[in-house]
Coordinates of C-alpha atoms and ligand atoms in Angstrom, one line a residue:
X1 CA 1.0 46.9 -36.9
X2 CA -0.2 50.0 -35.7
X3 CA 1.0 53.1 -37.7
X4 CA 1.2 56.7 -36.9
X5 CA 2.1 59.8 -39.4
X6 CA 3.3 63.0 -37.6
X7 CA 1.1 66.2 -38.1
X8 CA 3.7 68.1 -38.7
X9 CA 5.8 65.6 -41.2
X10 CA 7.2 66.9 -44.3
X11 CA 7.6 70.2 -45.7
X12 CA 7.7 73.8 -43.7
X13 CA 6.2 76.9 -44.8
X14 CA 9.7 78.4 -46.2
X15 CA 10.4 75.0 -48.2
X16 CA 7.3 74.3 -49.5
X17 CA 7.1 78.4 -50.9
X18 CA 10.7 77.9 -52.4
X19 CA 9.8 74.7 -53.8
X20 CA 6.6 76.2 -55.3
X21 CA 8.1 79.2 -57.1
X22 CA 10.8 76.9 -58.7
X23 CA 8.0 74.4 -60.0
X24 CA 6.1 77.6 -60.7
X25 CA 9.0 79.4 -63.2
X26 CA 10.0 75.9 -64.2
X27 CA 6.6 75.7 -65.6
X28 CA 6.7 79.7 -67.6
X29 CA 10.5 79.9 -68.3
X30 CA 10.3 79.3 -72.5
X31 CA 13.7 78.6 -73.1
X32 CA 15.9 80.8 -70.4
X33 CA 18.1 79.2 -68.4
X34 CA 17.4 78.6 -64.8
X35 CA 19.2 77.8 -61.9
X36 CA 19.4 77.4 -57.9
X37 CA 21.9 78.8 -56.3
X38 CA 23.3 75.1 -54.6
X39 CA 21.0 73.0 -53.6
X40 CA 17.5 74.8 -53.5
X41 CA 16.3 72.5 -50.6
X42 CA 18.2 69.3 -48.5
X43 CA 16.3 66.9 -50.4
X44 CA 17.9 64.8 -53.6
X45 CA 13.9 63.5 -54.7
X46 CA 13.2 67.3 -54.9
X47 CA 16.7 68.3 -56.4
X48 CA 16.0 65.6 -59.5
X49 CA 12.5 66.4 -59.9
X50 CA 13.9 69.9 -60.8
X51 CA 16.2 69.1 -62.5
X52 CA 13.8 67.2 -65.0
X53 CA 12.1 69.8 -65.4
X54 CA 14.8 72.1 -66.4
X55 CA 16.1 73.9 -63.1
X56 CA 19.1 72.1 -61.9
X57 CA 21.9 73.6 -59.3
X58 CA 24.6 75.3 -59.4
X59 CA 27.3 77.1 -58.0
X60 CA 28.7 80.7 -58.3
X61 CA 31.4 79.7 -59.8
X62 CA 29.5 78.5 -63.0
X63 CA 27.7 81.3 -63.5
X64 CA 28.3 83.3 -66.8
X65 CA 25.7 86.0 -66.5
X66 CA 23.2 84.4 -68.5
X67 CA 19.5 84.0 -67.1
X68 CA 18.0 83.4 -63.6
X69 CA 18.9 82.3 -60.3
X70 CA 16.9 81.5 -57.7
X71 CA 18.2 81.9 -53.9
X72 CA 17.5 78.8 -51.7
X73 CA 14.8 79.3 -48.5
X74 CA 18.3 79.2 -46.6
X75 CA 19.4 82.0 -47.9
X76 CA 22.1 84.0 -48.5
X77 CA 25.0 86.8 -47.5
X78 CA 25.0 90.3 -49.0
X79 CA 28.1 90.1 -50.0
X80 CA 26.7 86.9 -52.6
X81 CA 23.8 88.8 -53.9
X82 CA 26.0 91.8 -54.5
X83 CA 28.4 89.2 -56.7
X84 CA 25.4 87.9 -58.3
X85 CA 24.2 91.2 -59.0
X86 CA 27.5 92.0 -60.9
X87 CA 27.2 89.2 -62.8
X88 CA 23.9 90.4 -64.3
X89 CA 22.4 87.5 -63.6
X90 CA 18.5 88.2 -62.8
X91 CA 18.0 86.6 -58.8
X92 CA 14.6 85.8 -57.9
X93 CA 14.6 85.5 -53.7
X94 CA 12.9 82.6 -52.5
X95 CA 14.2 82.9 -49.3
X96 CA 12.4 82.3 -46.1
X97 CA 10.7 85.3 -44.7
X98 CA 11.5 83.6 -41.1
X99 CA 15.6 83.4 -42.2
X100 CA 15.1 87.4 -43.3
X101 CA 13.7 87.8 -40.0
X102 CA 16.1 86.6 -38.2
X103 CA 19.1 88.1 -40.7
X104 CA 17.7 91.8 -40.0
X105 CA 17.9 91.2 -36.3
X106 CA 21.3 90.3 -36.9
X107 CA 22.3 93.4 -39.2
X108 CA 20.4 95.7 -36.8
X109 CA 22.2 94.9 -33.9
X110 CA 25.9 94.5 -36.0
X111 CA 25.1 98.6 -37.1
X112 CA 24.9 99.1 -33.3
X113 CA 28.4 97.0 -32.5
X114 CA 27.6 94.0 -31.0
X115 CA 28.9 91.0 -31.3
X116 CA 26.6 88.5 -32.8
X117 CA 26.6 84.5 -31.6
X118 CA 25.2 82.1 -34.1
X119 CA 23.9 79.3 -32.2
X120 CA 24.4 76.7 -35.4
X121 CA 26.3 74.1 -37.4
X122 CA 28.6 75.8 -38.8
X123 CA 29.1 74.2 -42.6
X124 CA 25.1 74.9 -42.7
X125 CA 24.3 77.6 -45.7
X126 CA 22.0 78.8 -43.7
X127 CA 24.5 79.7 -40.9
X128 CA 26.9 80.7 -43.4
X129 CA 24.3 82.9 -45.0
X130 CA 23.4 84.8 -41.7
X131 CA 26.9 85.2 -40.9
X132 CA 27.4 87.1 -44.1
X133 CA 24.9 89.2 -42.3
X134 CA 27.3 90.2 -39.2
X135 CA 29.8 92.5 -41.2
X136 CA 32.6 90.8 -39.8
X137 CA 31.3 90.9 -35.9
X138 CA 30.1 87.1 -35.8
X139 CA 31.1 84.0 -34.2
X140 CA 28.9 80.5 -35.0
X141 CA 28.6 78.3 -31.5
X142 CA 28.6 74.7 -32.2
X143 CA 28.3 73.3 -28.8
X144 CA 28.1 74.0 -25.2
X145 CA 31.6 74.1 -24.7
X146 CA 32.8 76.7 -27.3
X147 CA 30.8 79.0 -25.1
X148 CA 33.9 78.9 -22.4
X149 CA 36.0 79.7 -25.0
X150 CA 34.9 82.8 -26.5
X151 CA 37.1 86.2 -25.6
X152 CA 35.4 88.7 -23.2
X153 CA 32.6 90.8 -25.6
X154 CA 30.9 93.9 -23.6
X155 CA 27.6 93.6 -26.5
X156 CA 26.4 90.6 -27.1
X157 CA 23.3 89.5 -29.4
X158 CA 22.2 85.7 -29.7
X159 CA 20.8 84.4 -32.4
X160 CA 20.0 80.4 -33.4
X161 CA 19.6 78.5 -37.1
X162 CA 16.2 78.1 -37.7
X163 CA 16.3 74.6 -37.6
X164 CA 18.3 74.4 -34.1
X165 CA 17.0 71.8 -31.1
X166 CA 15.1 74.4 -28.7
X167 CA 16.4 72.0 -25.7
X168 CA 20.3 72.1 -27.0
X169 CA 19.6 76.1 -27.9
X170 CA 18.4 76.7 -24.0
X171 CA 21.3 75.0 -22.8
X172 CA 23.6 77.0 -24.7
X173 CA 21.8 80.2 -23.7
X174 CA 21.5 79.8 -20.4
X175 CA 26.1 79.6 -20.6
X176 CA 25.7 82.2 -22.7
X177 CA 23.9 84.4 -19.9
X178 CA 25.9 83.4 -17.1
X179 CA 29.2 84.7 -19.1
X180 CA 27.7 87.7 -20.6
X181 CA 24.6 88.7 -18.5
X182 CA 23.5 91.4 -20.5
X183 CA 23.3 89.2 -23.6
X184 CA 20.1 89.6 -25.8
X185 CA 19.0 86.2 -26.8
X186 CA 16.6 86.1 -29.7
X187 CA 14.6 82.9 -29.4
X188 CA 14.7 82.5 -33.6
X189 CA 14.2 79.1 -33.7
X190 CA 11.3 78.4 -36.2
X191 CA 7.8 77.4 -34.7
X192 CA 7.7 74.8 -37.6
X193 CA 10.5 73.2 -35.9
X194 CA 9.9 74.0 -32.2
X195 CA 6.2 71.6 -33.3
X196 CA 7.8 69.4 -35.3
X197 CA 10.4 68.3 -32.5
X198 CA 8.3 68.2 -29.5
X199 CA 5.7 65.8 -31.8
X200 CA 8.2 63.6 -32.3
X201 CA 9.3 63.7 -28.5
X202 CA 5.5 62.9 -27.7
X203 CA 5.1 59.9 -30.3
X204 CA 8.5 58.5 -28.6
X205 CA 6.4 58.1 -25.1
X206 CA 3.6 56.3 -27.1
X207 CA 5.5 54.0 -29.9
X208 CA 7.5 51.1 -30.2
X209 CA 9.6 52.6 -32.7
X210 CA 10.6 55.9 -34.9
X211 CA 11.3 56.2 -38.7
X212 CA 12.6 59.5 -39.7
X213 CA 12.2 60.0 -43.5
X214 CA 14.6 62.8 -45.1
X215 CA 17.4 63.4 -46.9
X216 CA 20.9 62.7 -45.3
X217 CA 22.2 66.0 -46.1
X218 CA 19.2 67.3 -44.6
X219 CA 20.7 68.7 -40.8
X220 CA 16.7 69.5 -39.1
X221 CA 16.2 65.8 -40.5
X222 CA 19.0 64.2 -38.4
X223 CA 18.4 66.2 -36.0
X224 CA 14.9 65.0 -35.3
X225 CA 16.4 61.8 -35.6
X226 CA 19.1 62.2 -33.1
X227 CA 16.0 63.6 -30.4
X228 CA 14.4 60.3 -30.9
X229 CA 17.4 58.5 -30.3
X230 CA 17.6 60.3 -27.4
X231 CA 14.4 59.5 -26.1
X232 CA 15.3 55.9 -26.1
X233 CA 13.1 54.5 -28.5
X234 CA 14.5 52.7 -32.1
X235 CA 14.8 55.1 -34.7
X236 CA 15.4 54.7 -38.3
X237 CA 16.6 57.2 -40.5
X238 CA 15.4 56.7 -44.6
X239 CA 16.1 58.9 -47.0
X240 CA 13.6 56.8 -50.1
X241 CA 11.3 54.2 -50.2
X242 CA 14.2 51.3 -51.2
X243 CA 16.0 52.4 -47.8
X244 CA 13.1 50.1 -46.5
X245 CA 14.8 47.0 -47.9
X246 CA 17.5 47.6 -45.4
X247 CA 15.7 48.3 -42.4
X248 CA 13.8 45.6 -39.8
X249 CA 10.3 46.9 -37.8
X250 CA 8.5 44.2 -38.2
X251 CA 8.9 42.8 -34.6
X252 CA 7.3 46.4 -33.6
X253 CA 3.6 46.5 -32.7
X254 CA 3.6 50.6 -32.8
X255 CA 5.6 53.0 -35.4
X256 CA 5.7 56.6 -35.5
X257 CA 6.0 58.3 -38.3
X258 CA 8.0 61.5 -39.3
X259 CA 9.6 63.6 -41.7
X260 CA 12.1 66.2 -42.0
X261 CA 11.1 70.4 -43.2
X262 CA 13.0 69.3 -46.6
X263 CA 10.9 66.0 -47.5
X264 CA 8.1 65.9 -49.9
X265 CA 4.2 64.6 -49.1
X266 CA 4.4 62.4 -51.5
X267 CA 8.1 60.5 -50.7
X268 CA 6.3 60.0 -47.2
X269 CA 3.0 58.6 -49.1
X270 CA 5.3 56.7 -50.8
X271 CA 7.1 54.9 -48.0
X272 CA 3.7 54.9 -45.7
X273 CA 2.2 52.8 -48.4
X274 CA 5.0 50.1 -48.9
X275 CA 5.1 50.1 -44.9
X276 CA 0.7 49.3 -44.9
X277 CA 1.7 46.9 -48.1
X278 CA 4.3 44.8 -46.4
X279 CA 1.6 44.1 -43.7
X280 CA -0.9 42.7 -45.8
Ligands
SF4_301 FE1 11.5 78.9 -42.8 FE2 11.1 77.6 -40.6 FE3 11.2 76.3 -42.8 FE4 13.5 77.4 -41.8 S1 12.2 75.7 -40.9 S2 12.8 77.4 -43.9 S3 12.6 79.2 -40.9 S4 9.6 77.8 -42.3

């Protein structure tokens, strides 16, 4: 069996810098209290490894003013940071400095009255986050058709999750322009991602079949997932090395490999070395 490992498999620049100052204050905290704010990243392997060593998430709700909280690469609204700040609470801002990008474009163009479109799944924290970011003035497109639906704006901004497909995000676009020509449509969508999802369309021309490796809460996971799919090759979605147990490739000759932004080099080491075991 032939086997192929994406380039751009496993963790993006954001994730891997919010994952790194979490290990990082895990490692100096002494005894104060630490949290994430939710989930730091889609990814339960990462999620316990902090939590062993100390950092475990929570929500706002929980929070009792004690210690530090560290914001997920998602990020956040204002209007949460300002809570959090009331709390007392010390926040340390691992955000994404792609997802601040793209929330500044968003408050810039809010201050000057236009409506902002979120091209994005809507129960995403990131999406959520950025909304916060619209002062009221936002609406989150989930699909092609909601675009017929929207009320008559006269400024328009476009902006899309970080994580969005660049082909589904041109399509919606393109509606968007022919209902609001003068729309301004950011392209936001992450270059980590844009790389990440045309690799995989490439290795579906040249293998037999796909596995996906990621967590299932992780959206830009299934989402590379579902462009396999769509590319009409086999595709198999794992989320840890047992997941292998329940899946069948060995009647494929060629298998690509590749792994969501959220997923660890070493859970893909992991799972690439049972796959090579299991041949020999
Ligand atoms: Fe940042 Fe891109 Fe990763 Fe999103 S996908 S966290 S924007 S590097």
């Amino acid at each position: 069996m032939e086997i192929k490992l994406a380039k751009m498999a496993g963790f993006c620049m954001g994730v891997r810098r919010a994952v790194d100052m979490a290990l990082y204050i895990a490692k100096h905290k002494g005894d104060e209290e630490v949290y994430t704010y939710g989930p730091l990243i889609h990814n339960p392997q990462t999620i316990e490894l902090l939590k062993e060593r100390g950092i475990r998430p929570v929500e706002e709700i929980e929070l009792t003013g004690r210690g530090t909280i560290i914001i997920r690469a998602h990020g956040i609204s204002p209007s949460e940071t300002q809570r959090l700040r009331e709390k007392g609470i010390r926040i340390i801002d691992a955000t994404c400095p792609k997802v601040v990008h793209v929330q500044s474009i968003i408050r810039r163009h809010a201050t000057e009255n236009y409506s902002i479109l979120i091209i994005g799944d809507r129960d995403h924290p990131e999406v959520e986050g950025l909304m916060g970011h619209t002062f009221g003035q936002g609406i989150i497109i989930g699909g092609l058709d909601e675009v017929d639906r929207l009320p008559d704006m006269e400024k328009v901004c476009v902006v899309a999750q970080t994580t969005q497909s660049k082909d589904e995000y041109a399509k919606i676009s393109e509606r968007i322009r022919q209902r609001f020509p003068g729309a301004l449509i950011f392209d936001t969508i992450c270059d980590s991602t844009e790389k990440r999802q045309s690799e995989i369309k490439k290795m579906a021309g040249e293998m037999d079949a796909i596995i996906i490796i990621g967590g299932r809460n992780s959206a830009n996971t299934r989402r590379l997932a579902k462009i396999s799919e769509s590319c009409g090759i086999p595709t198999f979605h794992i989320e840890r090395v047992d997941d292998l147990k329940k899946i069948d490739v060995s009647g494929f000759g060629k298998i690509g490999i590749s792994a969501g932004a959220s997923t660890p080099n070493w859970v893909i080491r992991q799972i690439v070395t049972a796959i090579v075991r299991s041949e020999e």
